[in-house]
Tab-separated table of C-alpha atoms in Angstrom:
chain	number	residue	atom	x	y	z
M	19	MET	CA	14.910	-24.211	-9.563
M	20	LEU	CA	13.603	-20.625	-10.139
M	21	SER	CA	15.681	-20.109	-13.083
M	22	GLN	CA	14.281	-23.593	-14.704
M	23	LEU	CA	10.800	-22.425	-13.976
M	24	SER	CA	11.296	-19.118	-15.573
M	25	ARG	CA	12.628	-20.736	-18.681
M	26	SER	CA	9.792	-23.086	-18.924
M	27	LEU	CA	7.335	-20.042	-18.385
M	28	GLU	CA	8.962	-18.533	-21.668
M	29	THR	CA	7.752	-21.635	-23.616
M	30	ILE	CA	4.161	-20.985	-22.775
M	31	SER	CA	2.364	-19.678	-26.018
M	32	GLN	CA	-0.837	-18.175	-24.388
M	33	LYS	CA	0.312	-14.666	-23.005
M	34	GLN	CA	-2.334	-14.388	-20.448
M	35	VAL	CA	-1.304	-17.904	-18.974
M	36	GLN	CA	2.113	-17.213	-19.123
M	37	SER	CA	1.513	-13.793	-17.301
M	38	ASN	CA	-0.716	-15.272	-14.420
M	39	LEU	CA	1.735	-18.208	-13.767
M	40	ALA	CA	4.751	-15.723	-13.770
M	41	ALA	CA	2.844	-13.595	-11.112
M	42	ALA	CA	2.053	-16.537	-9.025
M	43	THR	CA	5.432	-17.813	-9.123
M	44	SER	CA	6.697	-14.426	-8.078
M	45	ILE	CA	4.443	-14.518	-4.963
M	46	LEU	CA	5.232	-17.867	-3.897
M	47	ALA	CA	9.169	-17.320	-4.500
M	48	GLY	CA	8.790	-14.136	-2.270
M	49	LEU	CA	8.018	-16.446	0.427
M	50	VAL	CA	11.843	-17.736	0.575
M	51	LEU	CA	13.798	-15.625	-1.766
M	52	ASN	CA	14.527	-11.701	-1.681
M	53	ARG	CA	12.868	-9.477	-4.094
M	54	GLU	CA	16.281	-8.714	-6.288
M	55	THR	CA	16.786	-12.673	-6.823
M	56	ILE	CA	13.207	-12.741	-8.072
M	57	LYS	CA	13.758	-9.470	-10.362
M	58	LYS	CA	16.851	-11.218	-11.895
M	59	ILE	CA	15.217	-14.498	-12.562
M	60	LEU	CA	11.629	-13.574	-13.688
M	61	ARG	CA	10.756	-10.880	-16.422
M	62	SER	CA	8.582	-8.380	-14.801
M	63	ASP	CA	7.165	-7.269	-18.176
M	64	ILE	CA	5.447	-10.534	-18.515
M	65	MET	CA	4.167	-10.430	-14.822
M	66	ARG	CA	2.898	-6.828	-15.194
M	67	GLU	CA	0.452	-8.274	-17.792
M	68	SER	CA	-1.232	-10.757	-15.383
M	69	VAL	CA	-4.632	-10.208	-13.986
M	70	ILE	CA	-3.391	-11.402	-10.523
M	71	TYR	CA	-0.698	-8.860	-10.690
M	72	GLN	CA	-3.059	-6.036	-11.733
M	73	ASP	CA	-5.341	-6.738	-8.782
M	74	ILE	CA	-2.588	-6.402	-6.451
M	75	LEU	CA	-1.648	-3.370	-7.785
M	76	GLU	CA	-5.048	-2.049	-7.735
M	77	GLU	CA	-5.461	-2.897	-4.024
M	78	GLY	CA	-2.411	-1.218	-3.200
M	79	ARG	CA	-3.535	1.877	-4.835
M	80	GLU	CA	-6.832	1.445	-3.295
M	81	GLU	CA	-4.918	1.269	0.124
M	82	GLY	CA	-2.623	4.252	-0.488
M	83	LYS	CA	-5.458	6.372	-1.502
M	84	GLU	CA	-7.459	5.753	1.899
M	85	GLU	CA	-3.916	6.294	3.838
M	86	GLY	CA	-3.816	9.643	1.708
M	87	LYS	CA	-7.193	10.369	2.851
M	88	GLU	CA	-6.507	9.558	6.415
M	89	GLU	CA	-3.433	11.401	6.714
M	90	LYS	CA	-5.013	14.432	5.256
M	91	ALA	CA	-7.842	14.314	7.713
M	92	ARG	CA	-5.238	14.084	10.561
M	93	GLN	CA	-3.612	16.946	9.172
M	94	ILE	CA	-6.940	19.139	8.953
M	95	ALA	CA	-7.824	17.969	12.713
M	96	LEU	CA	-4.355	19.329	13.678
M	97	LYS	CA	-4.894	22.659	12.149
M	98	MET	CA	-8.397	22.967	13.605
M	99	LEU	CA	-7.121	21.925	17.224
M	100	SER	CA	-4.351	24.678	16.969
M	101	ALA	CA	-7.214	27.181	15.497
M	102	GLY	CA	-9.299	26.095	18.800
M	103	PHE	CA	-12.099	24.146	17.153
M	104	PRO	CA	-13.766	22.048	19.755
M	105	ILE	CA	-13.176	18.185	19.195
M	106	SER	CA	-16.862	17.443	18.360
M	107	GLU	CA	-16.793	19.895	15.194
M	108	ILE	CA	-13.409	18.330	14.213
M	109	ALA	CA	-14.947	15.148	14.544
M	110	ARG	CA	-17.770	16.251	12.194
M	111	PHE	CA	-15.689	17.742	9.395
M	112	THR	CA	-12.977	14.913	9.376
M	113	ASP	CA	-14.807	11.803	9.864
M	114	LEU	CA	-12.023	11.045	12.764
M	115	SER	CA	-13.691	9.782	15.881
M	116	PRO	CA	-13.358	12.151	19.011
M	117	ASP	CA	-10.689	9.506	20.465
M	118	ALA	CA	-8.422	9.471	17.507
M	119	ILE	CA	-8.524	13.369	17.570
M	120	GLU	CA	-7.752	13.316	21.281
M	121	GLU	CA	-4.923	11.163	20.659
M	122	LEU	CA	-3.310	13.206	17.585
M	123	GLN	CA	-3.615	16.324	20.182
M	124	SER	CA	-1.805	14.272	22.597
M	125	ARG	CA	0.964	13.199	20.288
M	126	ASP	CA	1.241	16.920	19.054
M	127	ASP	CA	1.585	18.072	22.598
M	128	LYS	CA	4.251	15.747	23.373
M	129	LYS	CA	5.795	16.475	20.294
M	130	ASN	CA	5.556	20.438	20.573
M	131	PRO	CA	5.490	21.131	24.443
M	132	SER	CA	6.112	24.755	24.257
M	133	GLU	CA	2.773	25.487	22.402
């Protein structure tokens, strides 16, 4: 079925429509098929041109950037904790909540009990 749909997509002359339909097909196929099967059947170069695909990709990039910022804040907080800074100061500099800093401290204490 997916192979037949893929062949039908290739007959669409409007590239943008073709790209968007390929991306939508890939998303829907992902609900029932594994990633490798979808990649074998649908051309990824067509999907990459899709505005839907680009939106999803951009959203993923933004999430990744946010996760990176949060991870960096946690690393800084741990360094500040080990340097003896009070939690209130760490919260002010890292924008982490005092509860989050205490949780980091607790996890770090469990991970490094000798320190």
